[in-house]
CSV table of C-alpha atoms and ligand atoms in Angstrom, one decimal:
chain,number,residue,atom,x,y,z
A,1,MET,CA,1.3,15.5,20.3
A,2,GLU,CA,-1.3,18.1,21.2
A,3,GLY,CA,-3.9,16.6,18.9
A,4,LEU,CA,-3.5,13.3,20.8
A,5,GLU,CA,-3.7,14.7,24.3
A,6,THR,CA,-7.1,16.4,24.1
A,7,LEU,CA,-10.2,14.7,23.0
A,8,ALA,CA,-10.0,14.9,19.2
A,9,THR,CA,-12.3,14.1,16.4
A,10,VAL,CA,-10.5,11.9,13.9
A,11,ASP,CA,-9.5,13.6,10.7
A,12,THR,CA,-11.1,12.0,7.7
A,13,ALA,CA,-7.8,11.7,5.8
A,14,VAL,CA,-6.3,9.9,8.8
A,15,TRP,CA,-9.2,7.5,9.1
A,16,GLN,CA,-8.9,6.8,5.4
A,17,ARG,CA,-5.3,5.9,5.7
A,18,ILE,CA,-6.1,3.7,8.7
A,19,THR,CA,-8.7,1.8,6.7
A,20,GLN,CA,-6.4,1.6,3.7
A,21,HIS,CA,-3.7,0.0,5.8
A,22,VAL,CA,-6.3,-2.4,7.3
A,23,ILE,CA,-7.4,-3.4,3.9
A,24,ALA,CA,-3.9,-3.8,2.6
A,25,HIS,CA,-2.7,-5.9,5.6
A,26,GLY,CA,-5.8,-7.4,7.1
A,27,GLY,CA,-5.9,-10.5,4.8
A,28,ASN,CA,-8.7,-12.9,5.9
A,29,LEU,CA,-9.5,-10.8,9.0
A,30,ILE,CA,-11.3,-8.3,6.9
A,31,ARG,CA,-15.1,-8.3,7.0
A,32,PRO,CA,-17.5,-6.5,4.7
A,33,TRP,CA,-19.0,-4.5,7.6
A,34,PHE,CA,-15.6,-2.9,8.2
A,35,VAL,CA,-16.9,-0.1,6.0
A,36,ASP,CA,-19.4,0.7,8.7
A,37,LEU,CA,-16.8,1.3,11.3
A,38,ASP,CA,-16.8,4.8,12.7
A,39,PRO,CA,-13.9,6.6,14.3
A,40,ILE,CA,-15.2,8.4,17.4
A,41,ALA,CA,-12.3,10.1,19.2
A,42,MET,CA,-8.6,10.0,19.8
A,43,GLU,CA,-7.6,10.8,23.4
A,44,HIS,CA,-4.5,10.0,25.4
A,45,GLY,CA,-3.2,8.0,22.4
A,46,LEU,CA,-6.4,5.9,22.4
A,47,LEU,CA,-8.4,5.7,19.3
A,48,GLU,CA,-12.0,4.7,19.8
A,49,ILE,CA,-13.7,3.0,17.0
A,50,GLN,CA,-17.4,2.3,16.9
A,51,ALA,CA,-18.6,-1.1,15.6
A,52,PRO,CA,-22.1,-1.6,14.2
A,53,GLY,CA,-23.1,-4.0,16.9
A,54,LEU,CA,-21.9,-6.1,19.9
A,55,THR,CA,-21.0,-9.1,17.8
A,56,GLU,CA,-18.9,-7.0,15.5
A,57,LYS,CA,-17.3,-5.3,18.5
A,58,ASP,CA,-16.4,-8.7,20.0
A,59,TYR,CA,-15.0,-9.9,16.7
A,60,LEU,CA,-12.8,-6.8,16.4
A,61,GLN,CA,-11.6,-7.1,20.0
A,62,LYS,CA,-10.7,-10.7,19.6
A,63,HIS,CA,-9.2,-10.7,16.1
A,64,ALA,CA,-8.3,-7.3,14.8
A,65,THR,CA,-6.9,-5.2,17.7
A,66,GLY,CA,-3.3,-5.6,16.5
A,67,LEU,CA,-4.2,-4.9,12.9
A,68,PHE,CA,-5.9,-1.6,13.8
A,69,ILE,CA,-3.1,-0.6,16.2
A,70,ASP,CA,-0.6,-1.1,13.4
A,71,ALA,CA,-2.8,0.8,11.0
A,72,ALA,CA,-3.4,3.7,13.4
A,73,GLN,CA,0.3,4.0,14.3
A,74,THR,CA,1.3,4.0,10.7
A,75,ALA,CA,-1.3,6.5,9.7
A,76,THR,CA,-0.7,9.0,12.5
A,77,GLY,CA,3.0,8.4,13.1
A,78,HIS,CA,2.2,8.2,16.8
A,79,LEU,CA,1.9,5.6,19.5
A,80,VAL,CA,-1.7,4.8,19.4
A,81,SER,CA,-3.8,2.1,21.0
A,82,VAL,CA,-7.3,1.2,19.8
A,83,CYS,CA,-10.5,0.2,21.5
A,84,PHE,CA,-13.8,-0.8,20.1
A,85,LEU,CA,-17.2,0.2,21.2
A,86,ALA,CA,-20.7,-0.6,20.2
A,87,GLU,CA,-23.4,2.0,20.1
A,88,ALA,CA,-24.7,0.9,23.5
A,89,ASP,CA,-21.3,1.6,25.1
A,90,ARG,CA,-21.3,5.1,23.7
A,91,ALA,CA,-24.8,5.8,24.9
A,92,ALA,CA,-23.7,5.0,28.4
A,93,ARG,CA,-20.6,7.2,28.2
A,94,PRO,CA,-20.7,10.8,29.4
A,95,ALA,CA,-20.7,13.2,26.5
A,96,PRO,CA,-17.3,14.6,25.6
A,97,SER,CA,-16.7,17.9,27.1
A,98,GLN,CA,-15.1,19.5,24.1
A,99,ALA,CA,-14.8,19.0,20.5
A,100,ALA,CA,-11.2,19.5,19.3
A,101,SER,CA,-8.8,19.8,16.5
A,102,PRO,CA,-8.1,17.0,14.1
A,103,VAL,CA,-5.3,14.6,14.9
A,104,ALA,CA,-1.8,15.7,13.8
A,105,VAL,CA,-0.3,13.5,11.2
A,106,SER,CA,3.2,13.0,9.9
A,107,ALA,CA,2.8,13.7,6.3
A,108,GLU,CA,5.3,11.5,4.5
A,109,GLY,CA,3.6,10.2,1.5
A,110,ASP,CA,5.6,7.5,-0.2
A,111,ASP,CA,5.9,3.9,0.9
A,112,GLU,CA,9.1,4.3,2.8
A,113,ALA,CA,8.1,3.8,6.5
A,114,PRO,CA,6.8,7.1,7.8
A,115,LEU,CA,8.7,8.1,10.9
A,116,ASN,CA,6.9,7.6,14.1
A,117,ASP,CA,7.3,10.9,16.0
A,118,ASP,CA,7.3,9.1,19.4
A,119,TYR,CA,10.1,6.7,18.5
A,120,THR,CA,12.9,8.9,19.6
A,121,PHE,CA,16.0,8.4,21.8
A,122,ALA,CA,14.3,10.6,24.4
A,123,ASN,CA,11.4,8.1,24.6
A,124,PHE,CA,13.6,5.0,24.6
A,125,VAL,CA,14.6,3.5,27.9
A,126,ALA,CA,18.1,2.1,27.9
A,127,GLY,CA,18.8,-0.7,30.3
A,128,PRO,CA,21.0,-3.7,30.6
A,129,CYS,CA,18.9,-5.5,28.0
A,130,ASN,CA,19.6,-3.1,25.2
A,131,ARG,CA,22.6,-1.1,26.3
A,132,LEU,CA,24.9,-2.1,23.5
A,133,ALA,CA,22.3,-1.6,20.8
A,134,HIS,CA,21.3,1.7,22.2
A,135,ALA,CA,24.9,3.0,22.5
A,136,ALA,CA,25.8,1.7,19.0
A,137,CYS,CA,22.8,3.5,17.5
A,138,GLN,CA,23.9,6.7,19.2
A,139,ALA,CA,27.4,6.3,18.0
A,140,VAL,CA,26.2,5.8,14.5
A,141,CYS,CA,24.4,9.1,14.7
A,142,GLU,CA,27.6,10.8,15.8
A,143,SER,CA,29.7,9.5,12.9
A,144,PRO,CA,27.7,7.6,10.3
A,145,GLY,CA,29.7,5.2,8.1
A,146,ILE,CA,32.6,5.2,10.5
A,147,SER,CA,32.1,3.7,13.9
A,148,TYR,CA,30.0,0.6,13.3
A,149,ASN,CA,29.3,-0.4,9.8
A,150,PRO,CA,27.1,-2.2,9.3
A,151,LEU,CA,25.2,-2.0,12.5
A,152,PHE,CA,23.1,-5.1,12.9
A,153,ILE,CA,20.5,-5.1,15.7
A,154,HIS,CA,18.7,-8.3,16.5
A,155,GLY,CA,16.2,-9.6,19.0
A,156,ASP,CA,12.7,-10.9,19.4
A,157,VAL,CA,9.6,-9.1,18.3
A,158,GLY,CA,8.5,-6.2,20.5
A,159,LEU,CA,11.9,-5.5,22.0
A,160,GLY,CA,12.3,-2.0,20.5
A,161,LYS,CA,14.3,-2.6,17.3
A,162,THR,CA,12.0,-0.5,15.1
A,163,HIS,CA,11.9,2.1,17.8
A,164,LEU,CA,15.7,2.4,17.7
A,165,LEU,CA,15.9,2.6,14.0
A,166,HIS,CA,13.3,5.4,13.9
A,167,ALA,CA,15.3,7.1,16.7
A,168,VAL,CA,18.4,7.0,14.6
A,169,CYS,CA,16.6,8.5,11.7
A,170,HIS,CA,15.2,11.3,13.7
A,171,GLU,CA,18.6,12.1,15.2
A,172,LEU,CA,20.4,12.0,11.9
A,173,LYS,CA,17.8,14.3,10.4
A,174,ARG,CA,18.2,16.6,13.3
A,175,ARG,CA,22.0,16.7,13.0
A,176,ARG,CA,22.3,16.8,9.3
A,177,PRO,CA,19.0,17.7,7.7
A,178,GLU,CA,20.5,17.8,4.2
A,179,GLY,CA,21.6,14.1,4.4
A,180,ARG,CA,19.9,11.4,2.3
A,181,TYR,CA,18.4,8.8,4.6
A,182,CYS,CA,16.4,5.9,3.5
A,183,MET,CA,14.6,3.8,6.0
A,184,LEU,CA,12.2,1.0,5.0
A,185,SER,CA,11.1,-2.4,5.9
A,186,CYS,CA,12.8,-5.3,4.2
A,187,GLU,CA,9.4,-6.3,2.9
A,188,THR,CA,9.1,-3.0,1.0
A,189,PHE,CA,12.6,-3.5,-0.3
A,190,VAL,CA,11.7,-6.9,-1.6
A,191,ASN,CA,8.5,-5.6,-3.2
A,192,HIS,CA,10.3,-2.7,-4.9
A,193,PHE,CA,12.8,-5.1,-6.3
A,194,ILE,CA,10.2,-7.4,-7.7
A,195,GLN,CA,8.3,-4.5,-9.2
A,196,ALA,CA,11.5,-3.1,-10.7
A,197,VAL,CA,12.3,-6.4,-12.3
A,198,GLU,CA,8.7,-6.7,-13.6
A,199,THR,CA,8.6,-3.2,-15.1
A,200,GLY,CA,12.2,-3.2,-16.3
A,201,GLN,CA,13.1,-0.3,-14.0
A,202,LEU,CA,16.1,-1.9,-12.3
A,203,SER,CA,18.4,1.1,-12.9
A,204,GLN,CA,15.9,3.4,-11.1
A,205,PHE,CA,15.7,0.9,-8.3
A,206,ARG,CA,19.5,0.8,-8.0
A,207,TYR,CA,19.8,4.5,-8.1
A,208,ARG,CA,17.3,4.9,-5.4
A,209,TYR,CA,19.1,2.6,-2.9
A,210,ARG,CA,22.7,3.2,-3.8
A,211,HIS,CA,22.7,7.0,-3.6
A,212,VAL,CA,21.9,7.4,0.0
A,213,ASP,CA,24.1,8.4,3.0
A,214,VAL,CA,22.4,6.0,5.4
A,215,LEU,CA,20.3,2.9,4.5
A,216,ILE,CA,18.2,1.5,7.3
A,217,ILE,CA,16.4,-1.8,6.7
A,218,ASP,CA,14.0,-3.2,9.3
A,219,ASP,CA,13.4,-6.9,9.6
A,220,VAL,CA,15.9,-8.4,7.2
A,221,GLN,CA,14.9,-11.9,8.1
A,222,PHE,CA,12.5,-11.2,5.2
A,223,LEU,CA,15.4,-11.8,2.8
A,224,SER,CA,15.3,-15.4,3.8
A,225,ASP,CA,14.8,-17.7,0.9
A,226,ARG,CA,14.6,-14.8,-1.6
A,227,GLU,CA,17.6,-15.5,-3.7
A,228,GLN,CA,17.3,-12.9,-6.3
A,229,THR,CA,16.7,-10.1,-3.8
A,230,GLN,CA,19.6,-11.4,-1.8
A,231,GLU,CA,21.8,-11.1,-4.8
A,232,GLU,CA,20.6,-7.5,-5.4
A,233,PHE,CA,20.9,-6.6,-1.8
A,234,HIS,CA,24.5,-7.9,-1.8
A,235,HIS,CA,25.4,-5.4,-4.5
A,236,THR,CA,23.6,-2.6,-2.8
A,237,PHE,CA,25.5,-3.4,0.3
A,238,ASN,CA,28.8,-3.5,-1.4
A,239,VAL,CA,28.3,-0.2,-3.1
A,240,LEU,CA,27.3,1.6,0.0
A,241,TYR,CA,29.9,-0.1,2.2
A,242,GLN,CA,32.7,0.8,-0.2
A,243,ALA,CA,31.5,4.4,-0.3
A,244,ARG,CA,31.6,4.4,3.5
A,245,LYS,CA,27.9,4.9,3.7
A,246,GLN,CA,26.2,3.7,6.9
A,247,ILE,CA,24.1,0.6,6.8
A,248,ILE,CA,21.8,-0.3,9.7
A,249,LEU,CA,19.8,-3.5,9.8
A,250,SER,CA,17.4,-5.1,12.2
A,251,CYS,CA,16.4,-8.7,12.4
A,252,ASP,CA,14.5,-11.1,14.6
A,253,ARG,CA,17.6,-13.2,15.0
A,254,GLY,CA,21.4,-13.1,14.6
A,255,PRO,CA,22.9,-13.2,11.1
A,256,ALA,CA,23.9,-16.8,11.3
A,257,GLN,CA,20.5,-17.9,12.4
A,258,ILE,CA,18.6,-16.5,9.4
A,259,PRO,CA,17.5,-19.5,7.4
A,260,HIS,CA,18.4,-19.7,3.7
A,261,LEU,CA,20.6,-16.6,3.7
A,262,GLU,CA,23.6,-16.6,1.4
A,263,GLN,CA,26.8,-17.1,3.3
A,264,ARG,CA,28.4,-13.9,1.9
A,265,LEU,CA,25.5,-11.9,3.3
A,266,VAL,CA,25.7,-13.7,6.7
A,267,SER,CA,29.4,-12.7,6.9
A,268,ARG,CA,28.8,-9.1,5.7
A,269,PHE,CA,26.1,-8.7,8.3
A,270,SER,CA,28.7,-9.5,10.9
A,271,TRP,CA,31.5,-7.2,9.7
A,272,GLY,CA,30.6,-4.3,11.9
A,273,MET,CA,28.7,-4.4,15.1
A,274,VAL,CA,26.1,-7.1,16.0
A,275,ALA,CA,24.1,-5.9,18.9
A,276,PRO,CA,21.4,-7.9,20.6
A,277,VAL,CA,18.3,-6.6,22.3
A,278,ASP,CA,17.0,-8.8,25.1
A,279,PRO,CA,13.8,-8.7,27.1
A,280,PRO,CA,13.8,-6.0,29.8
A,281,GLY,CA,14.2,-6.8,33.5
A,282,TYR,CA,11.9,-5.4,36.1
A,283,GLU,CA,13.7,-2.0,36.6
A,284,THR,CA,13.7,-1.3,32.9
A,285,ARG,CA,10.1,-2.3,32.6
A,286,VAL,CA,9.2,0.1,35.3
A,287,ALA,CA,11.0,2.9,33.5
A,288,ILE,CA,9.3,1.9,30.2
A,289,VAL,CA,5.8,2.0,31.7
A,290,ARG,CA,6.5,5.4,33.2
A,291,LYS,CA,8.0,6.8,30.0
A,292,LYS,CA,5.2,5.4,27.8
A,293,SER,CA,2.5,6.9,30.0
A,294,ARG,CA,4.2,10.3,29.8
A,295,VAL,CA,4.5,10.0,26.0
A,296,ARG,CA,0.8,9.4,25.9
A,297,GLY,CA,0.1,12.4,28.0
A,298,PHE,CA,-0.8,11.0,31.4
A,299,GLU,CA,0.9,10.2,34.7
A,300,LEU,CA,0.4,6.8,36.3
A,301,PRO,CA,0.7,6.6,40.1
A,302,ASP,CA,3.9,4.9,41.2
A,303,ASP,CA,2.2,1.8,42.6
A,304,VAL,CA,0.3,1.3,39.4
A,305,VAL,CA,3.5,1.6,37.4
A,306,ARG,CA,5.2,-1.0,39.6
A,307,PHE,CA,2.2,-3.3,39.5
A,308,VAL,CA,2.0,-3.2,35.7
A,309,ALA,CA,5.7,-3.8,35.3
A,310,GLY,CA,5.6,-6.6,37.8
A,311,SER,CA,2.7,-8.4,36.3
A,312,ILE,CA,3.9,-8.5,32.7
A,313,ASP,CA,7.3,-10.0,32.2
A,314,SER,CA,7.4,-10.2,28.4
A,315,ASN,CA,8.2,-7.6,25.8
A,316,PRO,CA,7.5,-3.8,26.0
A,317,ARG,CA,4.8,-4.1,23.4
A,318,VAL,CA,2.8,-6.4,25.7
A,319,LEU,CA,3.6,-4.1,28.5
A,320,GLU,CA,2.1,-1.2,26.6
A,321,GLY,CA,-1.0,-3.3,25.9
A,322,ALA,CA,-1.4,-3.9,29.6
A,323,MET,CA,-1.1,-0.2,30.3
A,324,THR,CA,-3.8,0.5,27.8
A,325,ARG,CA,-6.0,-2.1,29.4
A,326,VAL,CA,-5.7,-0.3,32.7
A,327,VAL,CA,-6.5,3.1,31.2
A,328,MET,CA,-9.5,1.6,29.4
A,329,GLN,CA,-10.8,-0.1,32.5
A,330,ALA,CA,-10.6,3.2,34.4
A,331,ARG,CA,-12.3,5.1,31.6
A,332,ALA,CA,-15.0,2.5,31.1
A,333,GLN,CA,-16.0,2.7,34.8
A,334,ASP,CA,-15.3,6.4,35.1
A,335,ARG,CA,-12.8,5.7,37.9
A,336,PRO,CA,-9.4,7.3,38.6
A,337,ILE,CA,-6.5,5.1,37.6
A,338,ASP,CA,-5.4,3.4,40.8
A,339,LEU,CA,-4.1,0.1,42.0
A,340,SER,CA,-7.5,-1.6,42.3
A,341,VAL,CA,-8.4,-0.6,38.7
A,342,ALA,CA,-5.0,-2.0,37.5
A,343,GLU,CA,-5.5,-5.2,39.4
A,344,GLU,CA,-8.9,-5.7,37.9
A,345,ALA,CA,-7.8,-4.8,34.4
A,346,LEU,CA,-4.9,-7.2,34.5
A,347,GLY,CA,-7.1,-9.9,36.0
A,348,SER,CA,-5.0,-10.6,39.1
A,349,VAL,CA,-8.0,-10.3,41.4
A,350,GLU,CA,-11.6,-11.0,40.8
A,351,PRO,CA,-13.4,-7.8,40.1
A,352,GLN,CA,-15.0,-6.4,43.2
A,353,VAL,CA,-18.2,-7.2,41.6
A,354,ARG,CA,-18.7,-10.6,43.2
A,355,ARG,CA,-17.8,-9.4,46.7
A,356,GLU,CA,-20.0,-7.0,48.3
A,357,ILE,CA,-23.0,-6.2,46.2
A,358,THR,CA,-26.3,-7.1,47.9
A,359,ILE,CA,-29.7,-7.8,46.4
A,360,ASP,CA,-31.1,-4.9,48.4
A,361,GLN,CA,-28.7,-2.5,46.6
A,362,ILE,CA,-29.8,-3.9,43.3
A,363,MET,CA,-33.4,-3.4,44.1
A,364,ASP,CA,-32.6,0.1,45.3
A,365,VAL,CA,-31.1,1.1,42.0
A,366,VAL,CA,-33.7,-0.6,39.8
A,367,THR,CA,-36.7,0.8,41.7
A,368,GLY,CA,-35.1,4.2,41.6
A,369,ARG,CA,-34.8,3.9,37.9
A,370,PHE,CA,-38.3,2.5,37.1
A,371,ASN,CA,-40.4,4.1,39.7
A,372,VAL,CA,-41.7,0.9,41.2
A,373,ARG,CA,-41.6,-0.2,44.8
A,374,VAL,CA,-39.7,-3.1,46.3
A,375,ALA,CA,-43.1,-4.5,47.4
A,376,ASP,CA,-44.2,-4.5,43.7
A,377,LEU,CA,-41.1,-6.5,42.7
A,378,GLN,CA,-41.8,-9.0,45.4
A,379,SER,CA,-45.5,-9.2,44.6
A,380,LYS,CA,-47.2,-11.6,42.3
A,381,LYS,CA,-48.0,-8.8,39.8
A,382,ARG,CA,-47.0,-9.7,36.2
A,383,THR,CA,-47.7,-6.5,34.3
A,384,ARG,CA,-44.8,-5.6,32.1
A,385,SER,CA,-44.1,-2.3,34.0
A,386,ILE,CA,-43.3,-4.5,37.0
A,387,ALA,CA,-42.2,-7.8,35.4
A,388,PHE,CA,-39.4,-6.1,33.4
A,389,PRO,CA,-37.7,-4.4,36.3
A,390,ARG,CA,-38.1,-7.6,38.3
A,391,GLN,CA,-36.3,-9.5,35.6
A,392,LEU,CA,-33.6,-6.9,35.5
A,393,CYS,CA,-33.1,-7.3,39.2
A,394,MET,CA,-32.8,-11.1,38.9
A,395,TYR,CA,-30.4,-10.8,36.1
A,396,LEU,CA,-28.2,-8.3,38.0
A,397,ALA,CA,-28.4,-10.5,41.1
A,398,ARG,CA,-27.1,-13.4,39.1
A,399,GLN,CA,-24.3,-11.4,37.6
A,400,LEU,CA,-23.3,-9.5,40.6
A,401,THR,CA,-23.9,-11.7,43.6
A,402,ARG,CA,-23.1,-15.3,44.6
A,403,HIS,CA,-26.7,-16.1,45.4
A,404,SER,CA,-28.1,-19.3,43.9
A,405,LEU,CA,-31.2,-19.3,41.6
A,406,GLU,CA,-33.3,-20.4,44.5
A,407,GLU,CA,-32.1,-17.7,46.8
A,408,VAL,CA,-32.6,-15.0,44.2
A,409,GLY,CA,-36.2,-16.4,43.6
A,410,GLY,CA,-36.7,-16.2,47.4
A,411,TYR,CA,-36.0,-12.5,47.4
A,412,PHE,CA,-38.6,-11.8,44.8
A,413,GLY,CA,-41.7,-13.2,46.4
A,414,GLY,CA,-40.7,-16.8,46.7
A,415,ARG,CA,-40.4,-17.5,43.0
A,416,ASP,CA,-38.8,-20.8,42.0
A,417,HIS,CA,-35.5,-21.2,40.3
A,418,THR,CA,-36.9,-21.7,36.8
A,419,THR,CA,-38.4,-18.2,36.9
A,420,VAL,CA,-35.0,-16.8,37.8
A,421,LEU,CA,-33.4,-18.8,35.0
A,422,HIS,CA,-36.0,-17.6,32.6
A,423,ALA,CA,-35.5,-14.0,33.6
A,424,ASN,CA,-31.8,-14.3,33.2
A,425,ARG,CA,-32.0,-15.7,29.7
A,426,THR,CA,-34.6,-13.2,28.7
A,427,ILE,CA,-32.5,-10.2,29.7
A,428,GLU,CA,-29.4,-11.8,28.2
A,429,ALA,CA,-31.1,-12.2,24.9
A,430,LEU,CA,-32.6,-8.7,25.0
A,431,ARG,CA,-29.2,-7.3,25.7
A,432,LYS,CA,-27.9,-8.8,22.6
A,433,ARG,CA,-30.5,-7.6,20.2
A,434,ASP,CA,-31.7,-4.4,21.9
A,435,ALA,CA,-29.1,-1.6,22.2
A,436,GLU,CA,-31.4,0.4,24.5
A,437,VAL,CA,-31.6,-2.4,27.0
A,438,ASN,CA,-27.9,-2.9,26.8
A,439,ALA,CA,-27.3,0.8,27.4
A,440,LEU,CA,-29.7,0.7,30.3
A,441,LEU,CA,-27.8,-2.2,31.9
A,442,ILE,CA,-24.5,-0.6,31.5
A,443,GLN,CA,-25.9,2.4,33.3
A,444,LEU,CA,-27.2,0.2,36.1
A,445,PHE,CA,-23.9,-1.6,36.4
A,446,LYS,CA,-22.3,1.8,36.6
A,447,GLN,CA,-24.7,3.0,39.3
A,448,LEU,CA,-23.8,-0.1,41.2
A,449,LYS,CA,-20.2,0.9,40.7
A,450,ARG,CA,-19.4,-2.3,38.9
A,451,PRO,CA,-18.0,-2.9,35.4
A,452,SER,CA,-20.6,-3.9,32.9
A,453,LEU,CA,-20.0,-7.5,32.2
B,1,LIG,P1,10.4,-4.6,17.5
B,1,LIG,O1,10.7,-3.7,16.3
B,1,LIG,O2,11.7,-5.1,18.1
B,1,LIG,O3,9.4,-5.7,17.3
B,1,LIG,P2,9.2,-2.2,18.5
B,1,LIG,O4,10.3,-1.2,18.2
B,1,LIG,O5,8.1,-2.1,17.5
B,1,LIG,O6,9.8,-3.6,18.6
B,1,LIG,O7,8.8,-1.9,20.0
B,1,LIG,C1,7.5,-2.3,20.4
B,1,LIG,C2,6.9,-1.3,21.4
B,1,LIG,O8,7.7,-1.3,22.6
B,1,LIG,C3,7.1,0.1,20.8
B,1,LIG,O9,6.0,0.9,21.1
B,1,LIG,C4,8.3,0.7,21.5
B,1,LIG,O10,8.2,2.1,21.6
B,1,LIG,C5,8.3,0.0,22.8
B,1,LIG,N1,9.6,-0.3,23.4
B,1,LIG,C6,10.4,-1.3,23.2
B,1,LIG,N2,11.5,-1.2,23.9
B,1,LIG,C7,11.5,0.0,24.5
B,1,LIG,C8,12.4,0.7,25.3
B,1,LIG,N3,13.5,0.2,25.7
B,1,LIG,N4,12.0,1.9,25.8
B,1,LIG,C9,10.8,2.5,25.4
B,1,LIG,N5,9.9,1.8,24.6
B,1,LIG,C10,10.2,0.6,24.1
B,2,LIG,MG1,9.9,-4.0,14.4
């Protein structure tokens, strides 16, 4: 974890694995300019990626956040969130205080799922929603192949199934390092099978999956409608089961609900223990937020933890996303993580922005920056050295106050509303195409202690 807790440059090999994953799984989300993305830093489990420009940054934020999170988590074996920046955001950011070591990576090379080091029992919160599944996983680690075989865990996406499977694997390895454990996604199993058929290597395939002590397959709903693989899996299952080898499966629904699954598999899946995981209640969500922040190396104040857990009532993955938004908001504005930052980040209150800022404050900051006087801004002078700061003021006034176009015009020497409108548009356009102007504005927002919109 150390590599993730301090500000770290991102190791080239890790970045390469991230981009490979993105390319392999990104489908039609991929854009040619993805090759220009630059990893900047990894801190508190947050990977910062620089986009070539604002448009690209917006695109990534809207469409590719999940893709990059998956890629980063797979490549590092850690819980990682991702945020995207454009050059201008970086310019406005205080320089990192230290350069540090590359990110630690879990180094398992082949295509079985690399274990995520953070998905342990210690990092899993057991609550009423997952008590049975959690206990069954622990029991299986005590006596694999004996207590619950197969163990079938099912529940909606994001409720911790994969986390539990990884935890089992960690624990088994800890207790009996010499054991043969195989954990993989069902998709990989299916792909291996297809390849084996195509290349005539079925016997290698069979050997691989039938000579293990524990076989763990994630997301078996993927077997749905794949008759040949189902047939093969049926045999794998029988061989392992008869040899009293442990089988653990996860699925997004109960065995009988998987569409187009052979009846004999449905019944086998139910032979041992079928354990549901349900969405966590409030208390469990509080515990999850607290645990997650510790895993990522920071402590959230109690009121923030409760606020986050109270505002998000869906799955822990969404909860984590909310937590990340809070951290990012604090970081972007250089503020401590407190309740007001959390409220703004999760959108329950309007940002303070629109409340107390005055045009006087704006003029203050802008004149300080440009070495012009308020009287100049309010005069009729139209030289660029005065017109530009004046336009900036008008733009900021429109963004940060509730004053109408007319009122803003009134402040700046009685100009009419079309002038203010024009100023607003000019700056908006400049911001889009000129990174320097954008950086300048971000700094001004910051000086005004407001988030850059
Ligand atoms: P699933 O496989 O069911 O879709 P995951 O195991 O990928 O869900 O869980 C999504 C995220 O939520 C992971 O980061 C995981 O660590 C976290 N999570 C889910 N449930 C819990 C829990 N009970 N305690 C701690 N973290 C959890
Ligand atoms: Mg999963």
